[in-house]
Amino acid sequence: MTSLFRGLRVQRIKRCCLRACFIFLLFLIASPTLFSDVYRIKKGDTLLIAVVGQPEYTHSVEVREDGRINYFGGEFDVSGKTVTTANRLIHNFLIDDNQVSNPVVMVSLVSQKNGVFVGGAVKTPGRYVISPEIDIGLYRAIALAGGMGENADRQGVQLIRTDTTQEVETYDLSTTSLYKDIRVNINDLIFVMPLSAVEVQGQVQTPGKLFVRGSIGIAHALARAGGPTQEADLTVVVKVERNGKRSEFNLSERFWKSQSNGEPPPTLSDGDILFVPNIFKTEPIYVTGYVRNPGPQRVRGPLNLLQAVALGGGFDVSANREKVFIHRQDGTTVEVPFTLNPTEGTGQHVLLYPGDILEVNKKFKVDWGLVSTLSYILIGGVSLILQITR
């Protein structure tokens, strides 16, 4: 009888061990995704800092023993930081020091591997390894990065040489230009300049995003959007700039010409949105969820998040003030971070159009009763396993 109980006890211990091994195996399988690391800059690394369009600001710097670099009189502690963080430090330095107004900065790690870096308006930017014995053409290097994106400025492809000259070459690779055999050397940088993106929404034939070089006049933007529909109200066309500034224009007559005060016709720049309302009706924007006065809010144009929440009476006490959800008319849903200060992020620049739904969810609260119950069950289970193994 005693030997029978001992056999049952041994079998029970084996089952517990197998269960523990299975859990440990699952942990090992999941750990690569849970603890995947991002490369951190180390002492002795060499960074290539390139400013597109400003070749005099392109320099290679080495991370000193104190973990800092010197770039145009600025000292930056980059040891332990990612390349993205270093890129942001250089970008803010050039703006704050009034050296470059709107710099396009690329900070890349000069790797020991042989390759070229392709960035900008390409589908998969990154570093691509090539053989040290050969060089490749500019077209092929861009093809390695998946080709140009839809916002690519094919007339503004820049090739930054990383040799002693650090020369910046600009090429026109548009379909109308002749083929050029441009050789790319190891560790060169290729940057495809992105076009400006503007939006035309509301009562136009083909609403959506337009890619332009620089800025575009409102007349040209309306024409590229197929022109206004029969229900368009051109007397109160709304323009919303990238910084959230809102202005209205009367485009009902001869809007393609200069205004009576001699000022040029209004234009759209990168990030601007043009909205053409409906002349026959005011459509609602729905504010739902944890706001004081949920329901439809009738407007004649787009609103930013602050305005929409204000129309809904403001946040409820239990509302999640960190992020909101926007349900578009086309069925898509966008999760947007919310901040009371529009300068702190791009979330405030997201607009709601008539017909959209703004959803404010309830903030997360910890159920301490459930936590204590689960803790009691976990402790009891561990105690039971320890007793069995004894």
mmCIF file of N, CA, C and O in Angstrom, residues 115-185:
data_model
loop_
_atom_site.group_PDB
_atom_site.id
_atom_site.type_symbol
_atom_site.label_atom_id
_atom_site.label_comp_id
_atom_site.label_asym_id
_atom_site.label_seq_id
_atom_site.Cartn_x
_atom_site.Cartn_y
_atom_site.Cartn_z
ATOM 1 N N GLY A 115 27.051 48.804 -47.157
ATOM 2 C CA GLY A 115 25.679 48.988 -47.588
ATOM 3 C C GLY A 115 25.403 50.436 -47.909
ATOM 4 O O GLY A 115 26.261 51.311 -47.767
ATOM 5 N N VAL A 116 24.199 50.691 -48.364
ATOM 6 C CA VAL A 116 23.745 52.046 -48.651
ATOM 7 C C VAL A 116 22.489 52.291 -47.826
ATOM 8 O O VAL A 116 21.730 51.363 -47.531
ATOM 9 N N PHE A 117 22.278 53.538 -47.457
ATOM 10 C CA PHE A 117 21.092 53.907 -46.692
ATOM 11 C C PHE A 117 20.144 54.646 -47.627
ATOM 12 O O PHE A 117 20.536 55.619 -48.286
ATOM 13 N N VAL A 118 18.889 54.200 -47.678
ATOM 14 C CA VAL A 118 17.870 54.813 -48.520
ATOM 15 C C VAL A 118 16.751 55.299 -47.614
ATOM 16 O O VAL A 118 16.183 54.521 -46.839
ATOM 17 N N GLY A 119 16.456 56.580 -47.675
ATOM 18 C CA GLY A 119 15.436 57.149 -46.803
ATOM 19 C C GLY A 119 14.533 58.108 -47.556
ATOM 20 O O GLY A 119 14.657 58.310 -48.768
ATOM 21 N N GLY A 120 13.605 58.702 -46.818
ATOM 22 C CA GLY A 120 12.672 59.648 -47.419
ATOM 23 C C GLY A 120 11.421 58.962 -47.918
ATOM 24 O O GLY A 120 10.912 58.013 -47.318
ATOM 25 N N ALA A 121 10.921 59.427 -49.060
ATOM 26 C CA ALA A 121 9.648 58.946 -49.606
ATOM 27 C C ALA A 121 9.845 57.664 -50.400
ATOM 28 O O ALA A 121 9.628 57.607 -51.615
ATOM 29 N N VAL A 122 10.292 56.607 -49.711
ATOM 30 C CA VAL A 122 10.376 55.267 -50.291
ATOM 31 C C VAL A 122 9.517 54.340 -49.434
ATOM 32 O O VAL A 122 9.162 54.674 -48.302
ATOM 33 N N LYS A 123 9.205 53.163 -49.968
ATOM 34 C CA LYS A 123 8.253 52.281 -49.288
ATOM 35 C C LYS A 123 8.846 51.622 -48.047
ATOM 36 O O LYS A 123 8.167 51.466 -47.036
ATOM 37 N N THR A 124 10.119 51.208 -48.110
ATOM 38 C CA THR A 124 10.759 50.568 -46.957
ATOM 39 C C THR A 124 12.148 51.174 -46.752
ATOM 40 O O THR A 124 13.154 50.589 -47.192
ATOM 41 N N PRO A 125 12.232 52.339 -46.109
ATOM 42 C CA PRO A 125 13.541 52.959 -45.896
ATOM 43 C C PRO A 125 14.412 52.133 -44.956
ATOM 44 O O PRO A 125 13.906 51.424 -44.074
ATOM 45 N N GLY A 126 15.720 52.234 -45.142
ATOM 46 C CA GLY A 126 16.640 51.507 -44.278
ATOM 47 C C GLY A 126 17.985 51.329 -44.940
ATOM 48 O O GLY A 126 18.264 51.878 -46.013
ATOM 49 N N ARG A 127 18.860 50.543 -44.290
ATOM 50 C CA ARG A 127 20.189 50.253 -44.821
ATOM 51 C C ARG A 127 20.154 48.908 -45.533
ATOM 52 O O ARG A 127 19.636 47.930 -44.993
ATOM 53 N N TYR A 128 20.745 48.879 -46.716
ATOM 54 C CA TYR A 128 20.752 47.677 -47.536
ATOM 55 C C TYR A 128 22.198 47.316 -47.873
ATOM 56 O O TYR A 128 22.947 48.134 -48.412
ATOM 57 N N VAL A 129 22.557 46.084 -47.523
ATOM 58 C CA VAL A 129 23.932 45.619 -47.675
ATOM 59 C C VAL A 129 24.213 45.299 -49.137
ATOM 60 O O VAL A 129 23.390 44.666 -49.809
ATOM 61 N N ILE A 130 25.382 45.750 -49.619
ATOM 62 C CA ILE A 130 25.815 45.433 -50.973
ATOM 63 C C ILE A 130 27.235 44.897 -50.906
ATOM 64 O O ILE A 130 27.934 45.060 -49.896
ATOM 65 N N SER A 131 27.672 44.264 -51.964
ATOM 66 C CA SER A 131 29.007 43.676 -51.998
ATOM 67 C C SER A 131 30.056 44.780 -52.045
ATOM 68 O O SER A 131 29.896 45.773 -52.768
ATOM 69 N N PRO A 132 31.159 44.657 -51.285
ATOM 70 C CA PRO A 132 32.199 45.681 -51.307
ATOM 71 C C PRO A 132 32.973 45.718 -52.613
ATOM 72 O O PRO A 132 33.670 46.690 -52.890
ATOM 73 N N GLU A 133 32.873 44.660 -53.430
ATOM 74 C CA GLU A 133 33.628 44.625 -54.679
ATOM 75 C C GLU A 133 32.941 45.365 -55.812
ATOM 76 O O GLU A 133 33.565 45.678 -56.825
ATOM 77 N N ILE A 134 31.645 45.651 -55.660
ATOM 78 C CA ILE A 134 30.922 46.280 -56.758
ATOM 79 C C ILE A 134 30.137 47.471 -56.225
ATOM 80 O O ILE A 134 29.917 47.613 -55.023
ATOM 81 N N ASP A 135 29.736 48.333 -57.147
ATOM 82 C CA ASP A 135 28.808 49.393 -56.798
ATOM 83 C C ASP A 135 27.510 49.158 -57.562
ATOM 84 O O ASP A 135 27.445 48.335 -58.475
ATOM 85 N N ILE A 136 26.456 49.856 -57.184
ATOM 86 C CA ILE A 136 25.159 49.670 -57.829
ATOM 87 C C ILE A 136 24.671 51.023 -58.318
ATOM 88 O O ILE A 136 25.181 52.084 -57.926
ATOM 89 N N GLY A 137 23.660 50.981 -59.165
ATOM 90 C CA GLY A 137 23.087 52.211 -59.681
ATOM 91 C C GLY A 137 22.070 52.817 -58.727
ATOM 92 O O GLY A 137 21.548 52.146 -57.827
ATOM 93 N N LEU A 138 21.784 54.099 -58.932
ATOM 94 C CA LEU A 138 20.831 54.810 -58.069
ATOM 95 C C LEU A 138 19.440 54.213 -58.195
ATOM 96 O O LEU A 138 18.723 54.067 -57.200
ATOM 97 N N TYR A 139 19.039 53.836 -59.402
ATOM 98 C CA TYR A 139 17.713 53.250 -59.604
ATOM 99 C C TYR A 139 17.584 51.929 -58.836
ATOM 100 O O TYR A 139 16.554 51.658 -58.213
ATOM 101 N N ARG A 140 18.633 51.118 -58.885
ATOM 102 C CA ARG A 140 18.580 49.833 -58.208
ATOM 103 C C ARG A 140 18.568 50.018 -56.692
ATOM 104 O O ARG A 140 17.894 49.272 -55.976
ATOM 105 N N ALA A 141 19.318 50.995 -56.182
ATOM 106 C CA ALA A 141 19.332 51.239 -54.741
ATOM 107 C C ALA A 141 17.944 51.627 -54.244
ATOM 108 O O ALA A 141 17.500 51.173 -53.179
ATOM 109 N N ILE A 142 17.234 52.432 -55.020
ATOM 110 C CA ILE A 142 15.871 52.815 -54.637
ATOM 111 C C ILE A 142 14.942 51.612 -54.744
ATOM 112 O O ILE A 142 14.026 51.436 -53.922
ATOM 113 N N ALA A 143 15.189 50.751 -55.735
ATOM 114 C CA ALA A 143 14.374 49.537 -55.871
ATOM 115 C C ALA A 143 14.567 48.614 -54.678
ATOM 116 O O ALA A 143 13.623 47.921 -54.263
ATOM 117 N N LEU A 144 15.776 48.582 -54.091
ATOM 118 C CA LEU A 144 16.003 47.770 -52.903
ATOM 119 C C LEU A 144 15.106 48.217 -51.750
ATOM 120 O O LEU A 144 14.720 47.406 -50.905
ATOM 121 N N ALA A 145 14.778 49.504 -51.711
ATOM 122 C CA ALA A 145 13.917 50.045 -50.663
ATOM 123 C C ALA A 145 12.445 49.980 -51.035
ATOM 124 O O ALA A 145 11.617 50.679 -50.438
ATOM 125 N N GLY A 146 12.100 49.148 -52.004
ATOM 126 C CA GLY A 146 10.704 48.978 -52.384
ATOM 127 C C GLY A 146 10.206 49.949 -53.416
ATOM 128 O O GLY A 146 9.020 49.947 -53.754
ATOM 129 N N GLY A 147 11.078 50.833 -53.916
ATOM 130 C CA GLY A 147 10.652 51.837 -54.877
ATOM 131 C C GLY A 147 10.146 53.095 -54.187
ATOM 132 O O GLY A 147 10.053 53.181 -52.961
ATOM 133 N N MET A 148 9.829 54.088 -55.003
ATOM 134 C CA MET A 148 9.363 55.366 -54.469
ATOM 135 C C MET A 148 7.919 55.273 -53.991
ATOM 136 O O MET A 148 7.114 54.533 -54.551
ATOM 137 N N GLY A 149 7.596 56.040 -52.942
ATOM 138 C CA GLY A 149 6.234 56.122 -52.456
ATOM 139 C C GLY A 149 5.401 57.058 -53.298
ATOM 140 O O GLY A 149 5.905 57.773 -54.176
ATOM 141 N N GLU A 150 4.102 57.088 -53.035
ATOM 142 C CA GLU A 150 3.211 57.936 -53.818
ATOM 143 C C GLU A 150 3.466 59.413 -53.569
ATOM 144 O O GLU A 150 3.090 60.252 -54.387
ATOM 145 N N ASN A 151 4.117 59.755 -52.457
ATOM 146 C CA ASN A 151 4.424 61.153 -52.159
ATOM 147 C C ASN A 151 5.840 61.531 -52.548
ATOM 148 O O ASN A 151 6.362 62.549 -52.090
ATOM 149 N N ALA A 152 6.493 60.734 -53.391
ATOM 150 C CA ALA A 152 7.885 60.989 -53.747
ATOM 151 C C ALA A 152 7.988 62.119 -54.761
ATOM 152 O O ALA A 152 7.231 62.172 -55.737
ATOM 153 N N ASP A 153 8.940 63.008 -54.526
ATOM 154 C CA ASP A 153 9.281 64.045 -55.500
ATOM 155 C C ASP A 153 10.387 63.484 -56.382
ATOM 156 O O ASP A 153 11.568 63.513 -56.027
ATOM 157 N N ARG A 154 10.026 62.963 -57.522
ATOM 158 C CA ARG A 154 10.990 62.311 -58.404
ATOM 159 C C ARG A 154 12.020 63.282 -58.967
ATOM 160 O O ARG A 154 13.063 62.855 -59.464
ATOM 161 N N GLN A 155 11.735 64.555 -58.897
ATOM 162 C CA GLN A 155 12.696 65.544 -59.374
ATOM 163 C C GLN A 155 13.665 65.985 -58.276
ATOM 164 O O GLN A 155 14.541 66.814 -58.538
ATOM 165 N N GLY A 156 13.504 65.466 -57.077
ATOM 166 C CA GLY A 156 14.352 65.881 -55.962
ATOM 167 C C GLY A 156 14.978 64.712 -55.238
ATOM 168 O O GLY A 156 14.854 64.594 -54.016
ATOM 169 N N VAL A 157 15.632 63.810 -55.979
ATOM 170 C CA VAL A 157 16.321 62.678 -55.373
ATOM 171 C C VAL A 157 17.757 63.101 -55.063
ATOM 172 O O VAL A 157 18.503 63.496 -55.963
ATOM 173 N N GLN A 158 18.138 63.010 -53.802
ATOM 174 C CA GLN A 158 19.454 63.480 -53.378
ATOM 175 C C GLN A 158 20.349 62.299 -53.017
ATOM 176 O O GLN A 158 19.921 61.370 -52.340
ATOM 177 N N LEU A 159 21.575 62.374 -53.492
ATOM 178 C CA LEU A 159 22.596 61.372 -53.217
ATOM 179 C C LEU A 159 23.701 62.048 -52.420
ATOM 180 O O LEU A 159 24.356 62.974 -52.902
ATOM 181 N N ILE A 160 23.881 61.597 -51.184
ATOM 182 C CA ILE A 160 24.855 62.198 -50.275
ATOM 183 C C ILE A 160 26.065 61.286 -50.206
ATOM 184 O O ILE A 160 25.974 60.153 -49.726
ATOM 185 N N ARG A 161 27.167 61.763 -50.715
ATOM 186 C CA ARG A 161 28.399 60.978 -50.715
ATOM 187 C C ARG A 161 29.023 61.032 -49.323
ATOM 188 O O ARG A 161 29.094 62.091 -48.687
ATOM 189 N N THR A 162 29.476 59.893 -48.835
ATOM 190 C CA THR A 162 30.069 59.835 -47.499
ATOM 191 C C THR A 162 31.584 59.782 -47.535
ATOM 192 O O THR A 162 32.215 59.481 -46.530
ATOM 193 N N ASP A 163 32.175 60.074 -48.691
ATOM 194 C CA ASP A 163 33.634 60.110 -48.751
ATOM 195 C C ASP A 163 34.126 61.427 -48.172
ATOM 196 O O ASP A 163 33.389 62.166 -47.508
ATOM 197 N N THR A 164 35.363 61.754 -48.418
ATOM 198 C CA THR A 164 35.946 62.965 -47.818
ATOM 199 C C THR A 164 35.271 64.225 -48.322
ATOM 200 O O THR A 164 35.225 65.239 -47.624
ATOM 201 N N THR A 165 34.726 64.211 -49.541
ATOM 202 C CA THR A 165 34.090 65.423 -50.077
ATOM 203 C C THR A 165 32.726 65.676 -49.469
ATOM 204 O O THR A 165 32.293 66.825 -49.359
ATOM 205 N N GLN A 166 32.026 64.615 -49.073
ATOM 206 C CA GLN A 166 30.665 64.705 -48.529
ATOM 207 C C GLN A 166 29.780 65.548 -49.437
ATOM 208 O O GLN A 166 29.032 66.415 -49.001
ATOM 209 N N GLU A 167 29.858 65.249 -50.716
ATOM 210 C CA GLU A 167 29.115 66.008 -51.727
ATOM 211 C C GLU A 167 27.657 65.576 -51.748
ATOM 212 O O GLU A 167 27.338 64.406 -51.557
ATOM 213 N N VAL A 168 26.755 66.544 -51.981
ATOM 214 C CA VAL A 168 25.323 66.268 -52.098
ATOM 215 C C VAL A 168 24.919 66.512 -53.547
ATOM 216 O O VAL A 168 25.038 67.632 -54.060
ATOM 217 N N GLU A 169 24.452 65.463 -54.221
ATOM 218 C CA GLU A 169 24.050 65.551 -55.620
ATOM 219 C C GLU A 169 22.537 65.390 -55.714
ATOM 220 O O GLU A 169 21.948 64.558 -55.031
ATOM 221 N N THR A 170 21.900 66.183 -56.572
ATOM 222 C CA THR A 170 20.456 66.130 -56.757
ATOM 223 C C THR A 170 20.159 65.694 -58.181
ATOM 224 O O THR A 170 20.751 66.222 -59.136
ATOM 225 N N TYR A 171 19.212 64.738 -58.327
ATOM 226 C CA TYR A 171 18.901 64.169 -59.640
ATOM 227 C C TYR A 171 17.398 64.206 -59.884
ATOM 228 O O TYR A 171 16.593 64.136 -58.952
ATOM 229 N N ASP A 172 17.055 64.306 -61.163
ATOM 230 C CA ASP A 172 15.666 64.247 -61.616
ATOM 231 C C ASP A 172 15.421 62.851 -62.178
ATOM 232 O O ASP A 172 15.929 62.504 -63.245
ATOM 233 N N LEU A 173 14.629 62.047 -61.461
ATOM 234 C CA LEU A 173 14.334 60.680 -61.892
ATOM 235 C C LEU A 173 12.880 60.541 -62.331
ATOM 236 O O LEU A 173 12.304 59.454 -62.265
ATOM 237 N N SER A 174 12.275 61.628 -62.787
ATOM 238 C CA SER A 174 10.894 61.558 -63.259
ATOM 239 C C SER A 174 10.827 60.743 -64.544
ATOM 240 O O SER A 174 11.828 60.540 -65.246
ATOM 241 N N THR A 175 9.634 60.288 -64.868
ATOM 242 C CA THR A 175 9.453 59.407 -66.026
ATOM 243 C C THR A 175 9.750 60.119 -67.336
ATOM 244 O O THR A 175 10.049 59.469 -68.348
ATOM 245 N N THR A 176 9.681 61.434 -67.353
ATOM 246 C CA THR A 176 9.938 62.185 -68.587
ATOM 247 C C THR A 176 11.426 62.450 -68.821
ATOM 248 O O THR A 176 11.808 62.846 -69.922
ATOM 249 N N SER A 177 12.256 62.239 -67.795
ATOM 250 C CA SER A 177 13.688 62.504 -67.942
ATOM 251 C C SER A 177 14.395 61.279 -68.501
ATOM 252 O O SER A 177 13.933 60.142 -68.333
ATOM 253 N N LEU A 178 15.519 61.509 -69.158
ATOM 254 C CA LEU A 178 16.298 60.430 -69.732
ATOM 255 C C LEU A 178 16.980 59.622 -68.638
ATOM 256 O O LEU A 178 17.296 60.139 -67.564
ATOM 257 N N TYR A 179 17.215 58.345 -68.933
ATOM 258 C CA TYR A 179 17.880 57.467 -67.970
ATOM 259 C C TYR A 179 19.320 57.914 -67.763
ATOM 260 O O TYR A 179 20.023 58.261 -68.716
ATOM 261 N N LYS A 180 19.755 57.918 -66.502
ATOM 262 C CA LYS A 180 21.118 58.301 -66.160
ATOM 263 C C LYS A 180 21.761 57.160 -65.386
ATOM 264 O O LYS A 180 21.159 56.608 -64.460
ATOM 265 N N ASP A 181 22.983 56.815 -65.762
ATOM 266 C CA ASP A 181 23.723 55.768 -65.064
ATOM 267 C C ASP A 181 24.486 56.413 -63.904
ATOM 268 O O ASP A 181 25.606 56.900 -64.071
ATOM 269 N N ILE A 182 23.864 56.420 -62.739
ATOM 270 C CA ILE A 182 24.432 57.073 -61.551
ATOM 271 C C ILE A 182 24.881 55.981 -60.605
ATOM 272 O O ILE A 182 24.065 55.196 -60.107
ATOM 273 N N ARG A 183 26.155 55.916 -60.328
ATOM 274 C CA ARG A 183 26.707 54.868 -59.485
ATOM 275 C C ARG A 183 26.666 55.289 -58.022
ATOM 276 O O ARG A 183 26.916 56.452 -57.670
ATOM 277 N N VAL A 184 26.338 54.328 -57.165
ATOM 278 C CA VAL A 184 26.250 54.562 -55.714
ATOM 279 C C VAL A 184 27.347 53.748 -55.045
ATOM 280 O O VAL A 184 27.485 52.547 -55.291
ATOM 281 N N ASN A 185 28.125 54.410 -54.205
ATOM 282 C CA ASN A 185 29.226 53.751 -53.516
ATOM 283 C C ASN A 185 28.778 53.243 -52.152
ATOM 284 O O ASN A 185 27.703 53.600 -51.642
#
